[in-house]
Amino acid sequence: MIDRYNKNSSEILLCPSILSADFAALGEAVERVADTADIIHVDVMDGHFVPNLTLGPPVLAAIRKRTSLPLDVHLMVTNPTDLIEAFAQAGADTLVVHAEVCTHLNRTIQQIRALGVTPGVAINPGTPLEALDEILPYIDMVLLMTVNPGFGGQKYIPTMTDKIRRLRRKIDDLGLPIHIQIDGGVGLDNIRENVAAGANMIVVGSACYARPDPAAALVELRSAAR
Ligand code: DX5
Ligand code: ZN
């Protein structure tokens, strides 16, 4: 699976999050990182699962027309299963659902795969890794939240580095080809230790789009990660 996403790097996959971009100019935001990003991370928030509201399938479809990069859709909603078909049709390449809200997680993952979309499962900082144990053989990526979801620009929670390390060990012991994506508070100051801990898909919101030149920010982040 890594090859499918591996456009600009053989080591890590940088996933700029458009949550920190200008919402009146999302087309420009994705075009600006066309040559330096690997994946575009799209945060969907419903005002219930998290105390913030962002965007839905029509906006994703509009973004789809402006980039050929894979679109990674992070569903921070209480009813992800009801929305997966609409987001798949709108052009999602991955759909990531939170374990905390999926009563029938295994079924939801199968439904995502049946739509031809790569499935992932996210867990909040307060959710133990054990919540993933039964679903790991069925998914292509785990998203570890390294802040409490809802907003960009928050501070990285330091105990998450050890959680990444423990997940990496677990996945390697099982011999499963699963990406570890981390999301929240990652920037130039800590990307390297997170990659060393075992993360390989790195979401960057404010560390990319709050900078004057998002493309240059990604180049810097990629070299800082080594
Ligand atoms: C937060 C979102 C993140 C957010 C990260 O709930 O899931 O994807 O954009 O932003 P930064 O990198 O600024 O913490
Ligand atoms: Zn996210």
Coordinates of C-alpha atoms and ligand atoms in Angstrom, one line a residue:
M1 CA 0.0 0.0 0.0
I2 CA 2.8 2.4 0.7
D3 CA 3.7 2.5 -3.0
R4 CA 0.3 3.7 -3.9
Y5 CA 0.8 6.8 -1.9
N6 CA 4.5 7.1 -2.3
K7 CA 4.7 9.9 -4.8
N8 CA 7.3 12.3 -3.4
S9 CA 9.2 10.3 -0.8
S10 CA 10.4 6.8 -0.1
E11 CA 10.6 7.3 3.6
I12 CA 7.6 9.2 5.1
L13 CA 4.4 10.4 3.7
L14 CA 3.6 14.1 4.4
C15 CA -0.1 14.8 4.7
P16 CA -0.8 18.5 4.9
S17 CA -4.2 19.2 6.6
I18 CA -6.3 21.8 4.8
L19 CA -7.9 22.6 8.2
S20 CA -5.3 25.3 8.6
A21 CA -5.6 26.7 5.1
D22 CA -7.8 29.6 4.0
F23 CA -11.3 27.9 3.6
A24 CA -12.2 30.5 0.9
A25 CA -9.3 29.3 -1.2
L26 CA -9.0 25.5 -0.8
G27 CA -8.3 24.9 -4.5
E28 CA -5.3 27.1 -4.3
A29 CA -4.2 25.5 -1.0
V30 CA -4.0 22.0 -2.5
E31 CA -2.4 23.3 -5.7
R32 CA 0.3 25.0 -3.8
V33 CA 1.6 21.7 -2.3
A34 CA 1.1 19.6 -5.5
D35 CA 4.9 18.9 -5.8
T36 CA 5.8 18.6 -2.2
A37 CA 3.0 16.7 -0.4
D38 CA 2.2 13.0 -0.6
I39 CA -1.4 13.1 0.5
I40 CA -4.0 15.8 1.2
H41 CA -5.5 15.3 4.7
V42 CA -9.2 16.5 4.9
D43 CA -10.7 16.9 8.4
V44 CA -14.5 16.4 8.5
M45 CA -16.0 17.6 11.8
D46 CA -19.7 17.5 12.7
G47 CA -20.0 19.7 15.8
H48 CA -21.0 16.6 17.9
F49 CA -18.0 14.3 18.0
V50 CA -15.8 17.3 18.2
P51 CA -16.8 20.9 19.0
N52 CA -16.1 22.3 15.5
L53 CA -17.7 22.1 12.1
T54 CA -15.9 21.9 8.8
L55 CA -17.0 20.4 5.5
G56 CA -19.0 17.7 3.7
P57 CA -18.9 15.7 0.5
P58 CA -19.7 18.6 -1.9
V59 CA -16.6 20.5 -0.7
L60 CA -14.5 17.3 -1.0
A61 CA -15.7 16.9 -4.6
A62 CA -14.6 20.4 -5.4
I63 CA -11.2 19.8 -3.9
R64 CA -11.0 16.5 -5.9
K65 CA -11.1 18.5 -9.1
R66 CA -8.0 20.6 -8.1
T67 CA -5.5 17.9 -7.2
S68 CA -4.3 14.5 -8.3
L69 CA -2.9 13.7 -4.9
P70 CA -4.7 11.1 -2.8
L71 CA -7.4 12.5 -0.5
D72 CA -7.3 11.2 3.0
V73 CA -10.6 11.9 4.8
H74 CA -10.6 11.9 8.6
L75 CA -14.1 11.6 9.8
M76 CA -14.5 13.2 13.2
V77 CA -18.3 12.6 13.3
T78 CA -20.6 10.5 15.5
N79 CA -22.1 8.6 12.6
P80 CA -19.3 7.9 10.1
T81 CA -21.0 4.8 8.7
D82 CA -23.9 6.9 7.3
L83 CA -21.4 9.1 5.4
I84 CA -18.9 6.8 3.9
E85 CA -20.7 6.3 0.6
A86 CA -21.1 10.0 0.0
F87 CA -17.5 10.7 0.7
A88 CA -16.4 7.7 -1.4
Q89 CA -18.4 9.1 -4.3
A90 CA -17.0 12.6 -3.7
G91 CA -13.5 11.2 -4.3
A92 CA -12.0 10.0 -1.0
D93 CA -9.0 7.7 -1.4
T94 CA -8.9 6.8 2.3
L95 CA -11.7 6.9 4.9
V96 CA -10.6 7.0 8.5
V97 CA -13.2 6.4 11.1
H98 CA -12.9 6.8 14.9
A99 CA -13.0 3.5 16.9
E100 CA -14.8 5.4 19.7
V101 CA -18.0 5.9 17.7
C102 CA -18.2 2.7 15.5
T103 CA -20.4 0.1 17.2
H104 CA -19.8 -2.3 14.3
L105 CA -16.3 -1.3 13.4
N106 CA -15.5 -4.5 11.5
R107 CA -18.6 -4.0 9.3
T108 CA -17.9 -0.4 8.7
I109 CA -14.3 -1.2 7.6
Q110 CA -15.6 -3.9 5.2
Q111 CA -18.1 -1.3 3.8
I112 CA -15.3 1.1 3.1
R113 CA -13.2 -1.5 1.3
A114 CA -16.2 -2.6 -0.7
L115 CA -16.5 1.0 -2.0
G116 CA -12.9 0.7 -3.3
V117 CA -11.5 3.0 -0.6
T118 CA -8.6 2.4 1.7
P119 CA -9.8 2.0 5.3
G120 CA -8.2 3.4 8.4
V121 CA -9.1 3.6 12.1
A122 CA -8.4 6.6 14.3
I123 CA -8.1 6.7 18.1
N124 CA -8.1 9.6 20.4
P125 CA -5.2 10.3 22.9
G126 CA -7.3 8.8 25.7
T127 CA -8.2 5.6 23.9
P128 CA -5.9 2.7 24.6
L129 CA -4.2 0.8 21.8
E130 CA -6.1 -2.3 22.7
A131 CA -9.2 -0.8 21.0
L132 CA -7.4 -1.7 17.8
D133 CA -6.5 -5.3 18.5
E134 CA -9.3 -7.0 16.7
I135 CA -9.4 -4.7 13.7
L136 CA -5.7 -4.5 12.8
P137 CA -5.8 -7.4 10.3
Y138 CA -8.5 -5.6 8.4
I139 CA -7.1 -2.1 7.9
D140 CA -4.3 -0.3 6.0
M141 CA -3.7 2.5 8.4
V142 CA -4.0 3.5 12.0
L143 CA -4.4 7.2 12.8
L144 CA -3.1 8.1 16.3
M145 CA -4.4 11.4 17.4
T146 CA -1.6 13.2 19.1
V147 CA -3.9 16.1 20.3
N148 CA -7.5 15.9 21.2
P149 CA -9.4 16.3 17.9
G150 CA -11.3 19.4 16.9
F151 CA -8.9 22.1 16.2
G152 CA -5.6 22.8 14.4
G153 CA -2.6 24.5 16.1
Q154 CA -2.8 22.6 19.4
K155 CA 0.2 21.4 21.4
Y156 CA 1.4 17.8 20.9
I157 CA 0.7 15.6 23.9
P158 CA 4.1 14.2 24.9
T159 CA 3.0 10.8 26.1
M160 CA 1.9 10.0 22.5
T161 CA 5.4 9.3 21.4
D162 CA 5.5 6.2 23.6
K163 CA 2.1 5.2 22.2
I164 CA 3.5 5.4 18.7
R165 CA 6.4 3.2 19.7
R166 CA 4.1 0.6 21.3
L167 CA 1.9 0.5 18.2
R168 CA 4.9 0.2 15.9
R169 CA 6.1 -2.8 18.0
K170 CA 2.6 -4.4 17.9
I171 CA 2.2 -4.0 14.2
D172 CA 5.7 -5.3 13.5
D173 CA 5.2 -8.3 15.8
L174 CA 2.1 -9.2 13.8
G175 CA 3.9 -8.6 10.5
L176 CA 1.1 -6.4 9.2
P177 CA 1.8 -3.8 6.5
I178 CA -0.1 -1.0 8.3
H179 CA 0.7 2.7 8.1
I180 CA 1.0 4.6 11.3
Q181 CA -0.4 8.1 10.8
I182 CA -0.1 10.7 13.5
D183 CA -2.2 13.8 13.6
G184 CA -1.9 17.0 15.7
G185 CA 0.8 19.2 17.0
V186 CA 3.6 17.9 14.7
G187 CA 6.1 20.4 13.4
L188 CA 9.8 21.0 12.8
D189 CA 10.6 20.6 16.5
N190 CA 9.2 17.1 16.9
I191 CA 8.8 15.4 13.5
R192 CA 12.0 13.6 13.8
E193 CA 11.3 11.9 17.1
N194 CA 7.9 10.9 15.9
V195 CA 9.3 9.3 12.8
A196 CA 12.0 7.6 14.9
A197 CA 9.2 6.2 17.2
G198 CA 7.6 4.6 14.2
A199 CA 5.1 6.9 12.5
N200 CA 5.3 7.1 8.7
M201 CA 2.3 9.2 7.7
I202 CA 2.6 12.6 9.2
V203 CA -0.3 15.0 9.2
V204 CA 0.8 18.7 9.4
G205 CA -1.8 21.4 9.6
S206 CA -0.5 24.7 11.0
A207 CA 3.2 23.6 10.4
C208 CA 2.3 23.7 6.7
Y209 CA -0.6 26.1 6.0
A210 CA 0.1 28.6 8.8
R211 CA 3.5 29.3 7.1
P212 CA 3.8 31.9 4.4
D213 CA 5.0 29.3 1.9
P214 CA 3.3 25.9 2.5
A215 CA 5.3 24.1 -0.2
A216 CA 8.7 25.2 1.3
A217 CA 7.4 24.3 4.8
L218 CA 6.9 20.7 3.5
V219 CA 10.4 20.6 2.1
E220 CA 11.8 21.7 5.4
L221 CA 9.6 19.2 7.4
R222 CA 10.8 16.4 5.1
S223 CA 14.4 17.1 5.7
A224 CA 13.8 17.6 9.4
A225 CA 12.3 14.2 9.6
R226 CA 15.5 12.4 8.6
Ligands
DX5_1 C1 -7.3 18.1 14.5 C2 -7.2 17.6 13.1 C3 -5.9 17.7 12.5 C4 -5.4 19.2 12.4 C5 -4.0 19.1 12.8 O1 -8.5 17.6 15.1 O2 -7.6 16.2 13.0 O3 -5.8 17.1 11.2 O4 -5.5 19.8 11.2 O5 -3.5 20.4 12.9 P1 -2.1 20.8 13.5 O6 -1.0 20.1 12.7 O7 -2.0 22.3 13.4 O8 -2.1 20.3 15.0
ZN2 ZN -7.1 15.1 11.0

